[in-house]
Amino acid sequence: MKDVTQLSDGWGLRHEDTVLPARVPGCVHTDLLAAGIISDPFIGANEHDIAWVGDQAWAYTARLTADTAHERTDLVFDGLDTAAEITLDGKVLGRTRNMHRTHRFDVTGRAGELQVRFTPAREEAEAVRKTVGDRPNVYPEPSQYIRKMACSFGWDWGPTVVTAGIWRPARLEHWSTARIAQARPVVTVTGAQGRVEIHLTVERTGGGAGRLLTARASVAGTDTEVTFADGHALLVLDVPEPELWWPRGYGKQPLYDLTVALADGDDTLDTWRRRIGFRTIELDRTPDAYGTGFTLVVNGVRLFARGVNWIPDDVLPSRVTPERYRHRLTQAADANVDLVRVWGGGIYEDDTFYDVCDELGLMVWQDFLFACSAYPEEQPLRGEVEAEARENVVRLMPHPSLVLWNGNNENLWGFRDWGWEPELAGDSWGGGYYLELLPRVVAELDPTRPYTAGSPWSGSWDHHPNDPAHGTHHSWEVWNRRDYAEYRDSVPRFVAEFGWQAPPALATLQRALPGEDLAPDSPGMLHHQKAEDGNGKLDRGVARHFALPRGTGAGFDRWHYLTQLVQARAVAAGIEHWRSHWPRCAGTVVWQLNDCWPVSSWAAVDGDGRLKPLYHELRRLYADRLLTLQPTADGVALCLVNQAAVPWRAEVTVRRTAAEGTVTARVPLTVEVGARDAVRTPLPADLLGLDGEFLVADVDGLRAVYFPVPDREFPYARPDFDVRVESVPGAADTVDVVVSAHTLVRDLLLQPDRLAPDAVSDTGLVTLLPGEEGRIRVGGWAGPDAEQARAAIFCVEPS
Ligand code: BMA
């Protein structure tokens, strides 16, 4: 039987004349932090002070002892970041230049000092650039010349922290006769019949060559075995009537243990285990009256995808533990998200990420790792790209949550539209990867899963890659240059990226910027804002609707509230509009769920894991049932979205209300919404022609409000409300903050971290009419001071 020795202990990192204790998996930054040699790059402007770390060569050392009980010993690295030379007792075992691959070296019978020496990533990238020639990149760093997480080099939400290290586990594998080199399960469902075809590859020792071995596979109570003498075997398991895996909200997530064992007579040599699921997945891109659709179809059910974009959860990705993956993905699921796109400037995430998505019913859209630049297709990159794709396709394909492979992020768009094509003048740029190599690899290895060449991509060069009428679309004009209301000007077929920035929670800012007198343009705030003209865009976004606050103290607090409010309203404007156009629009993927450090960004969950108001808003926006009021060319439409499997007979009351709360018209409307359907109904004339008034629609606990003018033009009364704090029986450190409104109170927000840094609330923005009460549950704060609670509350005020 194969024996595995984890190589997590006993590592040292050479630093000047000493050897520091090193963690594997880890990286130079985490080791230097633990040794107190560098300061935390997330705090203040430390990012600059520690930049030298990325420009230095680093060496890790450990002692290997020889094993004599097996024919073979392999040294296996699940991930080396990135350009490394591996030596054993001074003799070179090999060189690596790809963080996204595993590496295996035969060290049979050998012992001595193991050294992994890393060349600085920039040095390696620049050397490759020299041989293949310069190419366009949206960002200033040479990220496309090295197979390393692109955002290590900095992004418009990320710091530049150029890592090096043994970032995934390392181990010795001792084995004799043969081992399982690869198991590739192709899972299909036809009618009620499930089938698993396992394509098995084994590696044999000299002694094992030509020997008759047995491979046994089992799943769901069925098993099979084959005997073979070479390197390959095919095992087929037929599973009658498997329970189907569904995305969350559509059904359950049954998972089946699939086991493969390799045996030499009675002697088990190696085993391989994964959990799989049975489901079908298609991507419908049929041309129709509006252009070319992009609709995911799971088990025959057409879905509107309620998505978020995922970036590495830490710019030092080796720090992301299984618990943290689970926590972050559970946050996504709790916000009614059902699809997560793993974006191409990051990494193929750890197995845990996909395991948790399988369990939670989160569909995964996986980008291949190319983002925002022209990638050379010459060696040494081409071979690395193919090897990396083959390995990761096989690693991730057992997961039923994985529904789509995507060639790249924005590179087809960049080639055609951002001046790359003329600048490249015929040089390779990655097109051969996205349009030939990667689709070929997916078709060969993972033939049941759809592939799309890029995001955005219209499906062919006949249309602009970002044409909203064809395929996927990234909607960035609105954030960059316009008011959020302008999301309503188009109905893309699938919005794979759109979003709006806001600063993180106050407690996150206070931790990251200790001692700073916070202002929108205070030094730390500017350092923790990486987007081009980011603060200008934030300010203009606010100023289109509100008087723009400035300065420190109360001015900053107000700016902070309003920027977070506008972020939530902007994303709401997009999703409400696009969902109401289902099935023409078949998905929205918000940029972005998470952050990789404390920063002003598009994220819904900030770099310290705190929830922005957008997060709570997502829960409403992505619920099965959504109620909204949408402006149309000649009035207002009542829109009802019903993504549930049962029809919805909605008895809606729409009220026309004066600013101070008098109801001037009340119209009951009954709308029949079919299962998984959306209905837009024009409002009758007596609800239109609003003059200093607004509309409120209510149905089944859902509420929509509609204001015909920007807030600064609306005649709000000064908001008047009482606050009381009630303890929650049986729950220590949990209270209800109850707000009773005497006037209209629009977009009230309690910022829980102002009560205690780790306090959380279950509610984001709420709008109360005069006489109404809002109840906000706060965990992690015991109260009972109502004045304190009141000081943590913000709402819209008259200009
Ligand atoms: C798109 C993304 C990211 C970027 C985001 C915000 O371009 O793919 O590259 O962070 O927009 O600008």
Coordinates of C-alpha atoms in Angstrom, one line a residue, residues 217-749:
A217 CA -14.7 1.0 -8.5
S218 CA -17.9 1.5 -6.5
V219 CA -20.6 4.1 -6.1
A220 CA -24.1 4.1 -4.8
G221 CA -24.0 0.4 -4.0
T222 CA -22.9 -0.7 -7.5
D223 CA -19.4 -1.9 -8.2
T224 CA -17.3 -3.1 -11.0
E225 CA -13.7 -4.3 -11.6
V226 CA -11.3 -4.7 -14.5
T227 CA -8.0 -6.5 -14.8
F228 CA -5.3 -5.0 -17.0
A229 CA -1.6 -5.2 -17.7
D230 CA -0.8 -1.7 -19.1
G231 CA -1.2 1.9 -18.0
H232 CA -4.9 2.4 -18.6
A233 CA -8.3 1.0 -17.6
L234 CA -11.9 2.0 -18.1
L235 CA -14.4 1.3 -15.4
V236 CA -18.1 1.7 -16.1
L237 CA -20.7 2.0 -13.3
D238 CA -24.4 2.1 -14.2
V239 CA -26.4 3.6 -11.4
P240 CA -30.2 3.2 -11.9
E241 CA -32.3 6.1 -10.7
P242 CA -29.7 8.2 -8.9
E243 CA -31.1 11.1 -6.9
L244 CA -30.3 14.2 -8.9
W245 CA -28.1 17.1 -7.7
W246 CA -29.7 20.5 -8.0
P247 CA -28.6 24.1 -7.5
R248 CA -29.8 25.5 -4.3
G249 CA -33.5 26.4 -4.3
Y250 CA -34.3 23.9 -7.0
G251 CA -33.9 20.7 -5.1
K252 CA -31.4 18.7 -2.9
Q253 CA -27.7 18.2 -3.2
P254 CA -27.3 14.4 -2.9
L255 CA -23.6 13.4 -3.2
Y256 CA -22.3 9.9 -3.7
D257 CA -19.0 8.5 -2.6
L258 CA -17.0 7.2 -5.6
T259 CA -14.1 4.9 -4.8
V260 CA -11.4 3.4 -7.0
A261 CA -9.0 0.9 -5.6
L262 CA -6.0 -0.5 -7.4
A263 CA -4.9 -4.0 -6.3
D264 CA -2.3 -6.6 -7.0
G265 CA -4.1 -9.8 -6.0
D266 CA -5.1 -9.3 -2.4
D267 CA -2.8 -6.4 -1.9
T268 CA -4.4 -2.9 -2.3
L269 CA -1.8 -0.7 -3.8
D270 CA -3.6 2.7 -4.0
T271 CA -7.0 4.2 -3.5
W272 CA -8.8 7.3 -4.9
R273 CA -12.0 8.8 -3.5
R274 CA -14.2 11.7 -4.5
R275 CA -17.8 12.7 -4.0
I276 CA -19.7 13.0 -7.2
G277 CA -23.3 14.1 -8.1
F278 CA -25.7 13.2 -10.9
R279 CA -27.1 16.0 -13.0
T280 CA -27.1 17.3 -16.5
I281 CA -25.9 20.6 -17.6
E282 CA -26.3 22.4 -20.9
L283 CA -25.7 26.0 -22.0
D284 CA -28.4 27.1 -24.4
R285 CA -26.9 29.6 -26.9
T286 CA -29.6 29.3 -29.6
P287 CA -30.1 32.4 -31.7
D288 CA -33.5 34.0 -31.1
A289 CA -35.4 37.2 -31.9
Y290 CA -33.2 39.2 -29.5
G291 CA -29.8 37.9 -30.6
T292 CA -28.0 35.0 -29.0
G293 CA -29.1 33.7 -25.6
F294 CA -26.9 32.4 -22.8
T295 CA -29.0 30.2 -20.5
L296 CA -27.9 27.5 -18.1
V297 CA -30.1 24.5 -18.1
V298 CA -29.7 22.0 -15.2
N299 CA -31.6 18.7 -15.3
G300 CA -33.7 20.2 -18.1
V301 CA -34.7 23.3 -16.0
R302 CA -33.8 26.7 -17.5
L303 CA -32.3 29.0 -14.9
F304 CA -31.8 32.7 -14.3
A305 CA -28.3 32.5 -12.6
R306 CA -28.1 34.6 -9.4
G307 CA -24.4 35.0 -9.4
V308 CA -21.4 36.7 -7.7
N309 CA -17.8 37.0 -8.9
W310 CA -15.2 35.4 -6.6
I311 CA -11.7 36.7 -6.2
P312 CA -9.0 35.1 -4.1
D313 CA -10.2 35.6 -0.5
D314 CA -6.7 36.7 0.6
V315 CA -3.9 38.1 -1.5
L316 CA -1.8 35.5 0.4
P317 CA -4.0 32.6 -0.8
S318 CA -2.2 30.0 1.3
R319 CA -3.8 31.6 4.4
V320 CA -7.4 30.6 3.2
T321 CA -8.4 27.7 5.5
P322 CA -11.2 25.2 4.8
E323 CA -13.2 27.0 7.5
R324 CA -12.8 30.3 5.8
Y325 CA -13.9 28.9 2.5
R326 CA -16.9 27.4 4.1
H327 CA -17.8 30.6 5.9
R328 CA -17.4 32.9 2.9
L329 CA -19.4 30.5 0.6
T330 CA -22.1 30.1 3.2
Q331 CA -22.4 33.9 3.3
A332 CA -23.0 33.8 -0.5
A333 CA -25.6 31.0 -0.1
D334 CA -27.3 32.9 2.7
A335 CA -27.6 35.9 0.3
N336 CA -29.6 33.6 -2.1
V337 CA -26.7 33.4 -4.5
D338 CA -26.8 30.3 -6.6
L339 CA -23.7 30.8 -8.9
V340 CA -20.2 31.7 -8.1
R341 CA -17.8 32.7 -10.9
V342 CA -14.1 32.0 -10.1
W343 CA -12.5 34.9 -11.9
G344 CA -9.5 34.4 -14.2
G345 CA -7.0 36.7 -12.5
G346 CA -7.0 34.5 -9.4
I347 CA -6.4 30.8 -8.9
Y348 CA -8.0 27.4 -9.4
E349 CA -9.2 27.3 -5.8
D350 CA -8.5 24.5 -3.3
D351 CA -10.6 21.3 -3.4
T352 CA -12.5 22.5 -0.3
F353 CA -14.0 25.4 -2.3
Y354 CA -15.6 23.1 -4.7
D355 CA -16.6 20.6 -2.0
V356 CA -18.5 23.3 -0.2
C357 CA -20.2 24.5 -3.4
D358 CA -21.3 20.9 -4.1
E359 CA -22.8 20.7 -0.6
L360 CA -24.5 24.2 -0.7
G361 CA -25.8 23.8 -4.2
L362 CA -23.8 26.8 -5.5
M363 CA -23.1 26.4 -9.2
V364 CA -19.5 27.2 -10.1
W365 CA -18.4 28.9 -13.3
Q366 CA -14.6 28.4 -13.5
D367 CA -12.5 30.7 -15.6
F368 CA -9.2 29.5 -16.9
L369 CA -6.6 31.8 -15.5
F370 CA -6.2 34.6 -18.0
A371 CA -7.2 38.2 -17.3
C372 CA -7.0 41.6 -18.8
S373 CA -4.0 41.2 -20.9
A374 CA -2.6 39.7 -24.1
Y375 CA -0.9 36.3 -23.3
P376 CA 1.9 35.0 -25.4
E377 CA 1.3 31.6 -27.0
E378 CA 5.0 30.7 -27.4
Q379 CA 7.1 28.4 -25.3
P380 CA 7.7 28.1 -22.4
L381 CA 4.2 29.4 -21.7
R382 CA 2.2 27.3 -24.1
G383 CA 3.3 24.0 -22.6
E384 CA 2.6 25.2 -19.1
V385 CA -0.9 26.4 -20.1
E386 CA -1.8 23.1 -21.6
A387 CA -0.4 21.1 -18.7
E388 CA -2.1 23.3 -16.2
A389 CA -5.5 23.1 -18.0
R390 CA -5.3 19.4 -18.3
E391 CA -4.5 18.9 -14.7
N392 CA -7.1 21.3 -13.3
V393 CA -9.9 20.1 -15.6
V394 CA -9.3 16.6 -14.3
R395 CA -9.0 17.8 -10.7
L396 CA -12.3 19.7 -10.7
M397 CA -14.5 17.7 -13.0
P398 CA -15.8 15.3 -10.3
H399 CA -17.7 18.3 -8.8
P400 CA -21.4 18.5 -9.8
S401 CA -21.4 22.1 -8.8
L402 CA -19.0 23.0 -11.7
V403 CA -21.3 24.0 -14.5
L404 CA -19.1 26.0 -16.9
W405 CA -15.5 26.4 -18.1
N406 CA -14.6 29.9 -19.4
G407 CA -11.5 30.7 -21.5
N408 CA -10.6 34.0 -20.0
N409 CA -11.6 37.3 -18.5
E410 CA -12.0 40.3 -20.9
N411 CA -9.2 39.3 -23.3
L412 CA -11.3 38.8 -26.4
W413 CA -12.8 42.2 -25.7
G414 CA -9.4 43.7 -25.1
F415 CA -8.1 42.3 -28.4
R416 CA -10.9 43.7 -30.5
D417 CA -11.7 46.9 -28.7
W418 CA -8.8 48.2 -26.5
G419 CA -6.2 48.8 -29.2
W420 CA -4.4 45.5 -28.7
E421 CA -5.0 44.1 -32.2
P422 CA -3.1 46.9 -34.0
E423 CA -0.5 47.0 -31.3
L424 CA 0.1 43.3 -31.5
A425 CA 0.6 43.4 -35.2
G426 CA 0.1 39.7 -35.7
D427 CA 1.9 38.5 -32.5
S428 CA 0.1 35.8 -30.5
W429 CA -2.2 37.1 -27.7
G430 CA -4.0 34.1 -26.3
G431 CA -6.6 33.7 -29.0
G432 CA -5.2 30.2 -29.8
Y433 CA -5.7 29.2 -26.1
Y434 CA -9.3 30.4 -25.8
L435 CA -10.6 29.4 -29.3
E436 CA -8.6 26.2 -29.9
L437 CA -6.5 24.7 -27.2
L438 CA -8.8 25.1 -24.2
P439 CA -12.0 24.0 -25.9
R440 CA -10.1 21.0 -27.3
V441 CA -8.8 20.1 -23.7
V442 CA -12.3 20.4 -22.3
A443 CA -13.9 18.4 -25.1
E444 CA -11.4 15.6 -24.7
L445 CA -11.2 15.4 -20.9
D446 CA -14.6 16.7 -19.6
P447 CA -16.9 16.3 -22.5
T448 CA -20.2 16.8 -20.6
R449 CA -19.5 20.3 -19.5
P450 CA -20.0 23.5 -21.5
Y451 CA -17.2 25.8 -22.5
T452 CA -17.3 29.4 -23.4
A453 CA -14.3 31.1 -24.9
G454 CA -14.4 34.2 -22.8
S455 CA -16.3 36.6 -20.7
P456 CA -17.5 38.7 -22.2
W457 CA -18.0 36.9 -25.5
S458 CA -20.7 37.1 -28.1
G459 CA -20.1 33.6 -29.5
S460 CA -18.2 34.6 -32.7
W461 CA -16.3 37.5 -34.2
D462 CA -19.4 38.4 -36.2
H463 CA -20.5 40.6 -33.2
H464 CA -18.5 42.8 -30.8
P465 CA -17.3 40.5 -28.0
N466 CA -19.2 42.6 -25.5
D467 CA -22.4 43.0 -27.5
P468 CA -25.2 42.9 -25.0
A469 CA -27.5 41.1 -27.5
H470 CA -25.2 38.1 -27.9
G471 CA -23.9 35.9 -25.1
T472 CA -22.2 37.3 -22.0
H473 CA -21.8 41.0 -21.3
H474 CA -19.7 43.1 -18.8
S475 CA -21.6 46.2 -17.9
W476 CA -18.9 48.7 -16.8
E477 CA -19.9 52.0 -18.5
V478 CA -22.5 52.7 -15.8
W479 CA -20.0 52.6 -12.9
N480 CA -17.3 54.3 -14.9
R481 CA -19.3 57.2 -16.3
R482 CA -23.0 57.2 -15.7
D483 CA -25.8 57.2 -13.2
Y484 CA -26.9 53.7 -11.9
A485 CA -30.4 54.3 -13.3
E486 CA -28.8 53.8 -16.7
Y487 CA -28.5 50.0 -16.1
R488 CA -32.1 50.1 -17.2
D489 CA -31.2 51.2 -20.7
S490 CA -30.4 47.8 -22.0
V491 CA -31.3 44.1 -21.6
P492 CA -28.1 42.0 -22.0
R493 CA -28.6 38.3 -22.5
F494 CA -26.4 37.5 -19.5
V495 CA -24.6 40.1 -17.3
A496 CA -21.4 38.3 -16.2
E497 CA -19.9 41.4 -14.5
F498 CA -21.3 44.7 -13.3
G499 CA -21.0 46.5 -9.9
W500 CA -20.5 49.6 -7.9
Q501 CA -17.9 50.4 -5.3
A502 CA -18.2 51.4 -1.6
P503 CA -15.8 51.6 1.3
P504 CA -15.7 48.7 3.8
A505 CA -17.3 48.8 7.2
L506 CA -16.0 51.4 9.6
A507 CA -14.5 48.9 12.0
T508 CA -12.6 47.4 9.1
L509 CA -11.2 50.9 8.2
Q510 CA -10.3 51.6 11.8
R511 CA -8.4 48.3 12.0
A512 CA -6.6 48.9 8.7
L513 CA -5.9 52.5 9.2
P514 CA -5.1 52.9 12.9
G515 CA -5.0 56.4 14.2
E516 CA -6.1 58.0 10.9
D517 CA -8.6 60.8 11.1
L518 CA -10.8 59.2 8.4
A519 CA -11.9 61.4 5.5
P520 CA -12.8 60.3 1.9
D521 CA -9.4 61.6 0.8
S522 CA -7.3 60.9 4.0
P523 CA -4.0 59.2 3.1
G524 CA -4.9 55.6 4.2
M525 CA -8.3 55.9 2.5
L526 CA -6.6 56.8 -0.8
H527 CA -4.0 54.0 -0.4
H528 CA -6.8 51.5 0.2
Q529 CA -8.6 52.6 -3.0
K530 CA -6.9 51.0 -6.0
A531 CA -9.3 51.8 -8.8
E532 CA -8.6 54.5 -11.4
D533 CA -10.4 57.6 -10.2
G534 CA -12.2 55.3 -7.7
N535 CA -13.0 58.1 -5.2
G536 CA -14.1 60.4 -8.0
K537 CA -16.5 57.8 -9.3
L538 CA -17.8 57.2 -5.7
D539 CA -18.3 60.9 -5.2
R540 CA -20.1 61.5 -8.6
G541 CA -22.3 58.5 -7.9
V542 CA -23.4 60.1 -4.6
A543 CA -23.7 63.6 -6.0
R544 CA -26.2 62.6 -8.7
H545 CA -28.6 61.8 -5.8
F546 CA -27.5 63.6 -2.7
A547 CA -25.6 66.6 -1.5
L548 CA -22.1 65.3 -1.3
P549 CA -20.7 65.3 2.3
R550 CA -17.0 66.0 2.9
G551 CA -14.4 66.1 5.6
T552 CA -13.8 64.1 8.7
G553 CA -16.0 63.2 11.7
A554 CA -19.7 63.5 10.9
G555 CA -18.9 64.5 7.3
F556 CA -17.0 61.2 6.8
D557 CA -19.7 59.2 8.5
R558 CA -22.3 60.6 6.2
W559 CA -20.1 60.0 3.1
H560 CA -19.5 56.5 4.2
Y561 CA -23.2 55.8 4.7
L562 CA -24.2 57.4 1.3
T563 CA -21.5 55.6 -0.7
Q564 CA -22.6 52.3 0.8
L565 CA -26.2 53.2 0.1
V566 CA -25.5 54.1 -3.5
Q567 CA -23.6 50.8 -4.0
A568 CA -26.6 48.9 -2.8
R569 CA -29.1 51.0 -4.9
A570 CA -26.9 50.7 -8.0
V571 CA -26.7 46.9 -7.9
A572 CA -30.4 46.8 -7.0
A573 CA -31.2 48.9 -10.1
G574 CA -29.4 46.4 -12.3
I575 CA -30.7 43.2 -10.9
E576 CA -34.3 44.4 -10.5
H577 CA -34.4 45.5 -14.1
W578 CA -32.5 42.5 -15.5
R579 CA -34.4 39.8 -13.6
S580 CA -37.7 41.4 -14.6
H581 CA -36.6 40.6 -18.2
W582 CA -36.2 36.9 -17.7
P583 CA -36.0 34.8 -19.9
R584 CA -34.4 37.3 -22.3
C585 CA -31.8 38.0 -19.6
A586 CA -30.7 34.8 -18.0
G587 CA -28.3 35.8 -15.3
T588 CA -26.5 38.5 -13.3
V589 CA -23.1 37.9 -11.8
V590 CA -22.3 40.8 -9.4
W591 CA -18.8 42.1 -9.3
Q592 CA -17.8 41.1 -6.6
L593 CA -18.6 38.9 -3.6
N594 CA -15.4 39.2 -1.5
D595 CA -12.2 41.1 -1.0
C596 CA -8.6 40.0 -0.6
W597 CA -7.6 42.8 1.9
P598 CA -9.3 45.8 3.5
V599 CA -10.1 48.2 0.6
S600 CA -12.8 50.3 -1.0
S601 CA -14.1 48.0 -3.7
W602 CA -17.1 46.5 -5.4
A603 CA -17.3 43.7 -2.8
A604 CA -20.5 42.9 -0.8
V605 CA -18.4 41.3 2.0
D606 CA -15.4 43.4 2.9
G607 CA -11.8 42.4 3.5
D608 CA -12.4 41.7 7.2
G609 CA -15.5 39.6 6.3
R610 CA -17.9 42.3 7.4
L611 CA -21.2 42.7 5.5
K612 CA -21.8 45.9 3.5
P613 CA -25.5 47.0 3.0
L614 CA -25.2 45.5 -0.5
Y615 CA -24.9 42.1 1.0
H616 CA -28.3 42.3 2.7
E617 CA -29.7 43.8 -0.4
L618 CA -28.5 40.8 -2.4
R619 CA -30.6 38.6 -0.2
R620 CA -33.7 40.5 -1.3
L621 CA -32.6 40.8 -4.9
Y622 CA -31.9 37.1 -5.3
A623 CA -34.8 35.7 -3.4
D624 CA -37.1 33.4 -5.4
R625 CA -39.8 36.1 -5.3
L626 CA -38.9 39.7 -6.2
L627 CA -41.2 42.7 -6.3
T628 CA -40.0 46.0 -8.0
L629 CA -41.4 49.1 -9.6
Q630 CA -39.5 50.1 -12.7
P631 CA -39.7 53.3 -14.8
T632 CA -40.7 52.7 -18.4
A633 CA -40.9 55.0 -21.4
D634 CA -44.3 56.2 -20.6
G635 CA -44.9 55.3 -16.9
V636 CA -44.0 52.8 -14.3
A637 CA -44.2 49.0 -14.4
L638 CA -45.0 46.7 -11.5
C639 CA -42.6 43.8 -12.0
L640 CA -42.9 40.5 -10.3
V641 CA -40.3 37.7 -10.6
N642 CA -41.1 34.2 -9.4
Q643 CA -38.3 31.8 -9.6
A644 CA -40.1 29.2 -7.5
A645 CA -41.5 26.0 -9.0
V646 CA -45.1 26.9 -8.1
P647 CA -47.1 29.8 -9.6
W648 CA -47.6 33.0 -7.5
R649 CA -51.0 34.7 -7.4
A650 CA -49.8 38.1 -6.2
E651 CA -52.3 40.4 -4.6
V652 CA -50.4 43.6 -4.6
T653 CA -51.4 46.9 -3.1
V654 CA -49.8 50.0 -4.6
R655 CA -50.1 53.2 -2.8
R656 CA -49.4 56.7 -4.1
T657 CA -48.1 58.6 -1.1
A658 CA -47.2 62.3 -0.3
A659 CA -43.8 63.0 1.1
E660 CA -45.2 63.4 4.6
G661 CA -47.1 60.1 4.4
T662 CA -50.7 60.9 3.3
V663 CA -51.9 58.2 0.9
T664 CA -53.4 59.9 -2.2
A665 CA -54.3 56.7 -4.0
R666 CA -54.5 53.0 -3.3
V667 CA -54.8 50.5 -6.0
P668 CA -55.1 46.7 -5.5
L669 CA -53.6 44.7 -8.4
T670 CA -53.8 41.0 -8.8
V671 CA -51.0 39.5 -10.9
E672 CA -50.7 35.8 -11.8
V673 CA -47.0 34.9 -12.1
G674 CA -46.3 31.5 -13.5
A675 CA -43.7 29.2 -12.1
R676 CA -40.2 30.4 -12.9
D677 CA -41.6 33.4 -14.7
A678 CA -41.5 37.2 -14.6
V679 CA -44.3 39.6 -15.3
R680 CA -44.2 43.3 -16.0
T681 CA -47.5 45.1 -15.6
P682 CA -47.9 48.8 -16.5
L683 CA -49.4 50.8 -13.5
P684 CA -52.8 52.4 -14.1
A685 CA -53.0 56.2 -14.7
D686 CA -54.1 57.1 -11.2
L687 CA -50.7 56.0 -9.9
L688 CA -48.8 58.1 -12.4
G689 CA -47.9 61.8 -12.7
L690 CA -46.3 61.9 -9.2
D691 CA -45.8 65.3 -7.8
G692 CA -43.8 65.4 -4.6
E693 CA -45.1 61.9 -4.1
F694 CA -43.7 58.4 -4.2
L695 CA -45.1 54.9 -4.7
V696 CA -45.1 51.9 -2.3
A697 CA -46.0 48.4 -3.4
D698 CA -46.6 45.6 -0.9
V699 CA -47.2 41.9 -1.4
D700 CA -46.7 38.9 0.8
G701 CA -44.1 40.7 3.0
L702 CA -42.2 42.1 0.1
R703 CA -42.0 45.9 -0.5
A704 CA -40.9 48.1 -3.4
V705 CA -40.7 51.9 -3.4
Y706 CA -40.5 54.2 -6.3
F707 CA -39.3 57.8 -6.2
P708 CA -39.6 59.7 -9.4
V709 CA -36.8 62.2 -8.7
P710 CA -33.3 62.0 -7.2
D711 CA -33.3 62.3 -3.4
R712 CA -31.9 65.8 -3.4
E713 CA -35.0 66.9 -5.3
F714 CA -37.5 65.1 -3.2
P715 CA -39.4 67.1 -0.5
Y716 CA -38.5 64.7 2.4
A717 CA -39.7 65.8 5.9
R718 CA -36.9 65.6 8.5
P719 CA -36.9 61.9 9.5
D720 CA -38.4 61.4 12.9
F721 CA -38.2 58.0 14.7
D722 CA -37.8 56.4 18.1
V723 CA -35.3 53.6 18.9
R724 CA -35.6 51.0 21.6
V725 CA -33.5 48.0 22.4
E726 CA -35.2 44.7 23.5
S727 CA -33.3 41.8 24.8
V728 CA -33.9 38.5 23.0
P729 CA -35.0 35.7 25.5
G730 CA -32.4 32.9 25.7
A731 CA -29.9 34.6 23.4
A732 CA -27.0 36.3 25.3
D733 CA -25.3 39.1 23.5
T734 CA -28.3 39.4 21.1
V735 CA -30.8 42.2 21.0
D736 CA -33.5 43.6 18.8
V737 CA -33.2 47.2 17.9
V738 CA -36.7 48.4 17.2
V739 CA -37.2 51.6 15.2
S740 CA -40.7 53.3 15.2
A741 CA -41.1 55.8 12.4
H742 CA -43.2 58.9 12.8
T743 CA -42.3 60.2 9.3
L744 CA -41.2 58.5 6.1
V745 CA -37.7 57.1 7.0
R746 CA -36.0 56.0 3.8
D747 CA -33.1 53.6 3.6
L748 CA -32.5 53.3 7.3
L749 CA -29.3 51.5 8.1

